[in-house]
mmCIF file of C-alpha atoms and ligand atoms in Angstrom:
data_model
loop_
_atom_site.group_PDB
_atom_site.id
_atom_site.type_symbol
_atom_site.label_atom_id
_atom_site.label_comp_id
_atom_site.label_asym_id
_atom_site.label_seq_id
_atom_site.Cartn_x
_atom_site.Cartn_y
_atom_site.Cartn_z
ATOM 1 C CA MET T 442 13.614 10.273 -0.638
ATOM 2 C CA ILE T 443 13.674 6.582 -1.450
ATOM 3 C CA TYR T 444 16.940 4.837 -0.661
ATOM 4 C CA LEU T 445 17.873 2.017 -3.022
ATOM 5 C CA LYS T 446 19.881 -0.682 -1.276
ATOM 6 C CA THR T 447 22.955 -2.392 -2.666
ATOM 7 C CA ASP T 448 23.128 -6.191 -2.706
ATOM 8 C CA GLU T 449 25.429 -6.033 0.339
ATOM 9 C CA GLU T 450 22.942 -3.867 2.222
ATOM 10 C CA ILE T 451 20.109 -6.225 1.348
ATOM 11 C CA GLU T 452 22.141 -9.095 2.820
ATOM 12 C CA LEU T 453 22.578 -7.068 6.014
ATOM 13 C CA MET T 454 18.832 -6.479 6.059
ATOM 14 C CA ARG T 455 18.279 -10.218 5.693
ATOM 15 C CA ILE T 456 20.308 -10.743 8.877
ATOM 16 C CA SER T 457 18.161 -8.231 10.818
ATOM 17 C CA ASN T 458 14.965 -9.734 9.461
ATOM 18 C CA GLN T 459 16.052 -13.281 10.255
ATOM 19 C CA ILE T 460 16.632 -12.224 13.864
ATOM 20 C CA VAL T 461 13.104 -10.801 13.884
ATOM 21 C CA ALA T 462 11.761 -14.035 12.361
ATOM 22 C CA LYS T 463 13.481 -16.143 15.036
ATOM 23 C CA THR T 464 12.299 -13.771 17.759
ATOM 24 C CA LEU T 465 8.702 -14.235 16.634
ATOM 25 C CA ALA T 466 9.272 -18.003 16.760
ATOM 26 C CA GLU T 467 10.527 -17.717 20.357
ATOM 27 C CA VAL T 468 7.384 -15.773 21.203
ATOM 28 C CA CYS T 469 5.283 -18.373 19.370
ATOM 29 C CA LYS T 470 6.683 -21.160 21.592
ATOM 30 C CA ASN T 471 5.325 -19.315 24.615
ATOM 31 C CA ILE T 472 1.865 -18.360 23.399
ATOM 32 C CA ARG T 473 -0.681 -20.200 25.516
ATOM 33 C CA PRO T 474 -3.597 -19.343 27.807
ATOM 34 C CA GLY T 475 -2.295 -17.692 30.978
ATOM 35 C CA VAL T 476 0.859 -16.065 29.591
ATOM 36 C CA THR T 477 0.853 -12.290 29.874
ATOM 37 C CA THR T 478 1.723 -10.081 26.966
ATOM 38 C CA LEU T 479 4.504 -8.530 29.090
ATOM 39 C CA GLN T 480 6.046 -11.980 29.542
ATOM 40 C CA LEU T 481 6.096 -12.375 25.751
ATOM 41 C CA ASP T 482 7.719 -8.968 25.471
ATOM 42 C CA ALA T 483 10.487 -9.933 27.904
ATOM 43 C CA ILE T 484 11.190 -13.136 25.954
ATOM 44 C CA ALA T 485 11.505 -11.117 22.740
ATOM 45 C CA GLU T 486 13.762 -8.458 24.232
ATOM 46 C CA THR T 487 16.116 -11.041 25.731
ATOM 47 C CA PHE T 488 16.290 -13.010 22.483
ATOM 48 C CA ILE T 489 16.998 -9.923 20.367
ATOM 49 C CA ARG T 490 19.772 -8.720 22.697
ATOM 50 C CA ASP T 491 21.269 -12.226 22.986
ATOM 51 C CA ASN T 492 21.594 -12.135 19.201
ATOM 52 C CA GLY T 493 23.526 -8.869 19.286
ATOM 53 C CA ALA T 494 20.645 -6.793 17.953
ATOM 54 C CA THR T 495 18.601 -3.905 19.366
ATOM 55 C CA PRO T 496 14.809 -3.841 19.732
ATOM 56 C CA THR T 497 13.718 -0.918 17.593
ATOM 57 C CA PHE T 498 10.183 -0.329 18.850
ATOM 58 C CA LEU T 499 11.458 0.226 22.394
ATOM 59 C CA GLY T 500 11.587 4.002 22.861
ATOM 60 C CA TYR T 501 10.358 4.732 19.317
ATOM 61 C CA ASN T 502 8.319 7.941 19.725
ATOM 62 C CA GLY T 503 8.141 6.917 23.375
ATOM 63 C CA PHE T 504 6.752 3.388 22.788
ATOM 64 C CA PRO T 505 7.466 1.547 26.061
ATOM 65 C CA ASN T 506 8.247 -2.009 24.867
ATOM 66 C CA THR T 507 9.985 -4.336 22.406
ATOM 67 C CA LEU T 508 6.840 -5.813 20.860
ATOM 68 C CA CYS T 509 3.500 -4.498 19.757
ATOM 69 C CA VAL T 510 1.097 -7.140 21.060
ATOM 70 C CA SER T 511 -2.430 -6.625 19.768
ATOM 71 C CA VAL T 512 -5.193 -8.872 21.089
ATOM 72 C CA ASN T 513 -8.575 -9.470 19.362
ATOM 73 C CA ASP T 514 -10.099 -6.069 18.497
ATOM 74 C CA VAL T 515 -6.724 -4.316 18.797
ATOM 75 C CA VAL T 516 -5.493 -3.855 15.236
ATOM 76 C CA VAL T 517 -1.938 -2.671 15.897
ATOM 77 C CA HIS T 518 0.352 -0.980 18.458
ATOM 78 C CA GLY T 519 -0.961 -2.845 21.494
ATOM 79 C CA ILE T 520 1.242 -2.170 24.527
ATOM 80 C CA PRO T 521 2.374 -5.291 26.429
ATOM 81 C CA SER T 522 0.665 -5.502 29.818
ATOM 82 C CA ASN T 523 -0.358 -7.856 32.602
ATOM 83 C CA TYR T 524 -3.229 -9.099 30.439
ATOM 84 C CA ALA T 525 -3.102 -12.906 30.397
ATOM 85 C CA LEU T 526 -3.976 -14.465 27.052
ATOM 86 C CA LYS T 527 -7.010 -16.722 27.116
ATOM 87 C CA GLU T 528 -8.302 -19.578 25.025
ATOM 88 C CA GLY T 529 -9.889 -18.270 21.837
ATOM 89 C CA ASP T 530 -7.913 -14.992 21.668
ATOM 90 C CA VAL T 531 -6.015 -13.979 18.578
ATOM 91 C CA VAL T 532 -2.856 -11.994 19.110
ATOM 92 C CA SER T 533 -0.754 -10.149 16.578
ATOM 93 C CA VAL T 534 2.886 -9.825 17.527
ATOM 94 C CA ASP T 535 4.828 -7.167 15.654
ATOM 95 C CA CYS T 536 8.596 -7.025 16.116
ATOM 96 C CA GLY T 537 11.433 -4.816 14.924
ATOM 97 C CA ALA T 538 15.177 -5.264 15.408
ATOM 98 C CA GLU T 539 18.279 -3.486 14.199
ATOM 99 C CA VAL T 540 21.773 -4.827 13.726
ATOM 100 C CA ASN T 541 24.690 -3.587 11.539
ATOM 101 C CA GLY T 542 22.747 -0.353 11.065
ATOM 102 C CA PHE T 543 19.779 -1.960 9.292
ATOM 103 C CA HIS T 544 16.269 -2.746 10.417
ATOM 104 C CA GLY T 545 14.020 -5.774 10.262
ATOM 105 C CA ASP T 546 10.242 -5.638 10.724
ATOM 106 C CA SER T 547 7.705 -8.459 10.675
ATOM 107 C CA CYS T 548 4.407 -9.421 12.253
ATOM 108 C CA TYR T 549 2.334 -12.593 12.651
ATOM 109 C CA THR T 550 -1.116 -13.123 14.134
ATOM 110 C CA PHE T 551 -1.344 -16.176 16.393
ATOM 111 C CA CYS T 552 -4.280 -18.186 17.729
ATOM 112 C CA VAL T 553 -4.391 -18.872 21.471
ATOM 113 C CA GLY T 554 -5.641 -22.428 21.875
ATOM 114 C CA GLU T 555 -8.791 -23.148 19.910
ATOM 115 C CA VAL T 556 -10.096 -20.202 17.902
ATOM 116 C CA SER T 557 -13.410 -20.025 16.035
ATOM 117 C CA GLU T 558 -13.401 -21.007 12.344
ATOM 118 C CA GLU T 559 -14.690 -17.538 11.532
ATOM 119 C CA VAL T 560 -11.665 -15.858 13.100
ATOM 120 C CA LYS T 561 -9.253 -18.391 11.593
ATOM 121 C CA ALA T 562 -10.651 -17.515 8.159
ATOM 122 C CA LEU T 563 -9.877 -13.836 8.810
ATOM 123 C CA LEU T 564 -6.288 -14.724 9.723
ATOM 124 C CA ARG T 565 -5.891 -16.999 6.720
ATOM 125 C CA THR T 566 -7.226 -14.380 4.314
ATOM 126 C CA THR T 567 -5.005 -11.652 5.764
ATOM 127 C CA LYS T 568 -1.911 -13.821 5.426
ATOM 128 C CA GLU T 569 -2.897 -14.812 1.884
ATOM 129 C CA SER T 570 -3.354 -11.140 0.999
ATOM 130 C CA LEU T 571 0.181 -10.399 2.180
ATOM 131 C CA TYR T 572 1.524 -12.948 -0.313
ATOM 132 C CA LYS T 573 -0.798 -11.615 -3.052
ATOM 133 C CA GLY T 574 0.774 -8.213 -2.449
ATOM 134 C CA ILE T 575 4.289 -9.669 -2.467
ATOM 135 C CA GLU T 576 3.585 -11.325 -5.854
ATOM 136 C CA LYS T 577 3.141 -7.824 -7.286
ATOM 137 C CA ALA T 578 6.140 -6.344 -5.489
ATOM 138 C CA VAL T 579 8.501 -6.697 -8.425
ATOM 139 C CA ASP T 580 10.592 -4.355 -10.530
ATOM 140 C CA GLY T 581 8.420 -2.471 -13.015
ATOM 141 C CA MET T 582 5.111 -2.882 -11.177
ATOM 142 C CA ARG T 583 3.553 0.020 -9.272
ATOM 143 C CA LEU T 584 2.744 0.413 -5.614
ATOM 144 C CA GLY T 585 -0.952 0.503 -6.506
ATOM 145 C CA ASP T 586 -0.630 -3.034 -7.906
ATOM 146 C CA VAL T 587 0.576 -4.260 -4.502
ATOM 147 C CA SER T 588 -2.131 -2.323 -2.663
ATOM 148 C CA PHE T 589 -4.906 -3.432 -4.991
ATOM 149 C CA ALA T 590 -3.901 -7.091 -4.739
ATOM 150 C CA ILE T 591 -4.206 -6.937 -0.940
ATOM 151 C CA GLN T 592 -7.427 -4.941 -0.893
ATOM 152 C CA SER T 593 -9.274 -6.982 -3.496
ATOM 153 C CA HIS T 594 -8.333 -10.312 -1.905
ATOM 154 C CA CYS T 595 -9.702 -9.197 1.476
ATOM 155 C CA GLU T 596 -12.742 -7.237 0.354
ATOM 156 C CA GLU T 597 -13.923 -10.040 -1.942
ATOM 157 C CA ARG T 598 -14.139 -12.184 1.180
ATOM 158 C CA GLY T 599 -16.145 -9.600 3.108
ATOM 159 C CA TYR T 600 -13.382 -8.087 5.219
ATOM 160 C CA SER T 601 -12.322 -4.459 5.411
ATOM 161 C CA VAL T 602 -8.971 -2.763 5.035
ATOM 162 C CA VAL T 603 -7.658 -0.337 7.651
ATOM 163 C CA ARG T 604 -6.744 2.963 5.966
ATOM 164 C CA GLU T 605 -5.024 4.928 8.724
ATOM 165 C CA MET T 606 -2.020 2.610 9.018
ATOM 166 C CA VAL T 607 0.177 1.563 6.114
ATOM 167 C CA GLY T 608 3.333 -0.349 5.241
ATOM 168 C CA HIS T 609 6.555 1.527 4.563
ATOM 169 C CA GLY T 610 10.018 1.620 3.135
ATOM 170 C CA ILE T 611 12.650 0.283 5.528
ATOM 171 C CA GLY T 612 16.438 0.333 5.750
ATOM 172 C CA ARG T 613 18.737 2.366 7.974
ATOM 173 C CA ALA T 614 15.516 3.761 9.431
ATOM 174 C CA MET T 615 12.548 1.654 10.474
ATOM 175 C CA HIS T 616 10.193 3.894 8.541
ATOM 176 C CA GLU T 617 11.390 5.228 5.218
ATOM 177 C CA GLU T 618 9.564 6.356 2.110
ATOM 178 C CA PRO T 619 7.435 5.231 0.392
ATOM 179 C CA GLU T 620 4.213 4.558 2.257
ATOM 180 C CA VAL T 621 2.702 1.215 1.244
ATOM 181 C CA PRO T 622 -1.096 1.347 1.659
ATOM 182 C CA ASN T 623 -3.191 -1.803 1.747
ATOM 183 C CA TYR T 624 -5.768 -0.240 -0.566
ATOM 184 C CA GLY T 625 -5.290 1.337 -3.960
ATOM 185 C CA ARG T 626 -5.695 1.182 -7.678
ATOM 186 C CA ARG T 627 -3.936 -1.034 -10.147
ATOM 187 C CA GLY T 628 -1.339 0.732 -12.263
ATOM 188 C CA ASN T 629 -1.216 3.731 -9.910
ATOM 189 C CA GLY T 630 1.542 5.166 -7.805
ATOM 190 C CA LEU T 631 5.285 4.810 -7.585
ATOM 191 C CA LYS T 632 7.050 2.459 -9.985
ATOM 192 C CA LEU T 633 8.877 -0.241 -8.058
ATOM 193 C CA LYS T 634 12.576 -0.637 -8.696
ATOM 194 C CA SER T 635 15.128 -3.303 -7.871
ATOM 195 C CA GLY T 636 16.886 -2.376 -4.605
ATOM 196 C CA MET T 637 13.853 -0.826 -2.928
ATOM 197 C CA VAL T 638 13.041 -2.524 0.369
ATOM 198 C CA ILE T 639 9.523 -2.256 1.748
ATOM 199 C CA ALA T 640 7.522 -3.662 4.649
ATOM 200 C CA ILE T 641 4.156 -4.892 3.384
ATOM 201 C CA GLU T 642 1.668 -5.251 6.228
ATOM 202 C CA PRO T 643 -2.043 -5.779 5.653
ATOM 203 C CA MET T 644 -4.176 -4.799 8.667
ATOM 204 C CA ILE T 645 -7.563 -6.344 8.037
ATOM 205 C CA ASN T 646 -10.781 -6.150 10.058
ATOM 206 C CA MET T 647 -13.532 -8.722 10.258
ATOM 207 C CA GLY T 648 -16.137 -5.950 10.547
ATOM 208 C CA LYS T 649 -15.969 -2.315 9.550
ATOM 209 C CA ARG T 650 -12.684 -0.639 8.670
ATOM 210 C CA ASN T 651 -12.904 2.171 11.239
ATOM 211 C CA ILE T 652 -10.435 2.301 14.103
ATOM 212 C CA ARG T 653 -9.924 4.495 17.153
ATOM 213 C CA ILE T 654 -6.888 5.123 19.335
ATOM 214 C CA ASP T 655 -7.031 4.524 23.095
ATOM 215 C CA ARG T 656 -6.051 7.228 25.580
ATOM 216 C CA ASP T 657 -2.590 5.678 25.848
ATOM 217 C CA GLY T 658 -1.951 7.256 22.428
ATOM 218 C CA TRP T 659 -0.962 3.907 20.852
ATOM 219 C CA THR T 660 -3.526 1.125 21.013
ATOM 220 C CA ALA T 661 -5.521 1.115 17.770
ATOM 221 C CA ARG T 662 -8.759 -0.857 17.982
ATOM 222 C CA THR T 663 -11.717 -1.536 15.767
ATOM 223 C CA VAL T 664 -14.627 0.791 16.516
ATOM 224 C CA ASP T 665 -17.123 -2.084 16.204
ATOM 225 C CA GLY T 666 -15.148 -4.298 18.589
ATOM 226 C CA MET T 667 -14.718 -7.075 16.030
ATOM 227 C CA PRO T 668 -11.351 -8.831 15.615
ATOM 228 C CA ALA T 669 -8.543 -7.728 13.323
ATOM 229 C CA ALA T 670 -5.518 -9.475 11.831
ATOM 230 C CA HIS T 671 -2.055 -8.240 10.859
ATOM 231 C CA PHE T 672 0.757 -9.979 8.980
ATOM 232 C CA GLU T 673 3.959 -8.325 7.769
ATOM 233 C CA HIS T 674 7.028 -9.182 5.729
ATOM 234 C CA THR T 675 10.006 -7.049 4.773
ATOM 235 C CA VAL T 676 10.755 -7.625 1.081
ATOM 236 C CA ALA T 677 13.389 -6.469 -1.382
ATOM 237 C CA ILE T 678 12.124 -5.550 -4.838
ATOM 238 C CA ARG T 679 13.801 -7.563 -7.566
ATOM 239 C CA LYS T 680 13.208 -8.326 -11.210
ATOM 240 C CA GLY T 681 10.739 -11.190 -11.644
ATOM 241 C CA GLN T 682 10.155 -11.981 -7.974
ATOM 242 C CA ALA T 683 10.449 -10.198 -4.644
ATOM 243 C CA ASP T 684 13.043 -11.425 -2.165
ATOM 244 C CA ILE T 685 11.328 -11.945 1.209
ATOM 245 C CA LEU T 686 13.927 -10.988 3.831
ATOM 246 C CA SER T 687 11.825 -11.906 6.863
ATOM 247 C CA SER T 688 10.340 -15.387 7.306
ATOM 248 C CA PHE T 689 7.407 -17.229 8.862
ATOM 249 C CA GLU T 690 9.191 -20.578 8.483
ATOM 250 C CA TYR T 691 10.481 -20.751 12.053
ATOM 251 C CA ILE T 692 7.024 -19.944 13.405
ATOM 252 C CA GLU T 693 5.261 -22.401 11.183
ATOM 253 C CA GLN T 694 7.691 -25.199 12.012
ATOM 254 C CA ILE T 695 6.541 -24.755 15.601
ATOM 255 C CA LEU T 696 2.868 -24.454 14.722
ATOM 256 C CA GLY T 697 3.086 -27.513 12.429
ATOM 257 C CA ILE T 698 -0.267 -28.549 11.084
ATOM 258 C CA ASN T 699 -1.920 -25.881 13.210
ATOM 259 C CA ALA T 700 -0.456 -23.133 11.017
ATOM 260 C CA ILE T 701 -3.266 -21.000 9.669
HETATM 261 MG MG1 MG I 790 5.946 -4.200 12.050
HETATM 262 MG MG1 MG I 791 6.111 -2.181 9.695
#
C-alpha cells in the first residue's frame, strides 16, 4: 500500500526532515579526530529532543541508538560505540526523527580531517548520484528511472552499488512502500505520482558490491574491506521537479569550501 500525502502532510514532513537536517549539522560541527561515535550520538539525541521530536532509529527493531554511524568499510547501520574517529576516516551519519506523526530520514558521509582524493571521489560520486536520482523522481517517471540514474552514474565511474539495502517510501512510518533500489532499468517499475514521498539513498562501494553483516546483527560492511559511501534525501514527488524535504544546506554551510 502506497500512501499519497496531502500538501499539508508534506509540509509536516518538511518540518521533520528539517529537524533531521539540522541534527546532522550539529553532528557535523563535532566531527573531528578523537570524538567517539557515541558522543556524536548523544549530541544528535539531545538536539532532536530539544526540538520536540523523537529519534526514530532508537529502539527500531531493537536498534540501540539515535544515529547509524558507519565508518570506512561499514556501509550502513553502524552502531555508535567508543570508537574514536581518526584522521582520514570517512563516516556516514544516518538520522531519523519524528514529529507531528511524520518521519524524516537523511544521511551524509563526512570526511574526518584530511581524506585521500580517491575516497573523496567516491563520496562526491555517491552524492552526485543521489541528485541524479532525484532529477528523475518526478510525476510520470518510473522507479526504474530513478534507480538506473543512480546505478549508471556510479558504475560508469568504477564503483559498485549495494543491492541488499534500498531506499523506501516514508510518512507516518519510517519505512513504507515502495522499495527504492539503487539499481534498475529505465522505464521499469512503479509509476511515480505526485504526493508520494520516498527516501532515496545510494549506498555505493569503492570496491566490490558484496556486503556482510557483523554478529551484532546490524553492522553492514564491505566484504573486501574497501570504503563505502551513503547519502540520503527524503523527497516528495511532484510534477516537473521533486521537492527535497531534507537538506544538506546546514551541513555544507559548516563545511564551507571543504564540502565534497
Ligand atoms: Mg536513513
Ligand atoms: Mg532511509
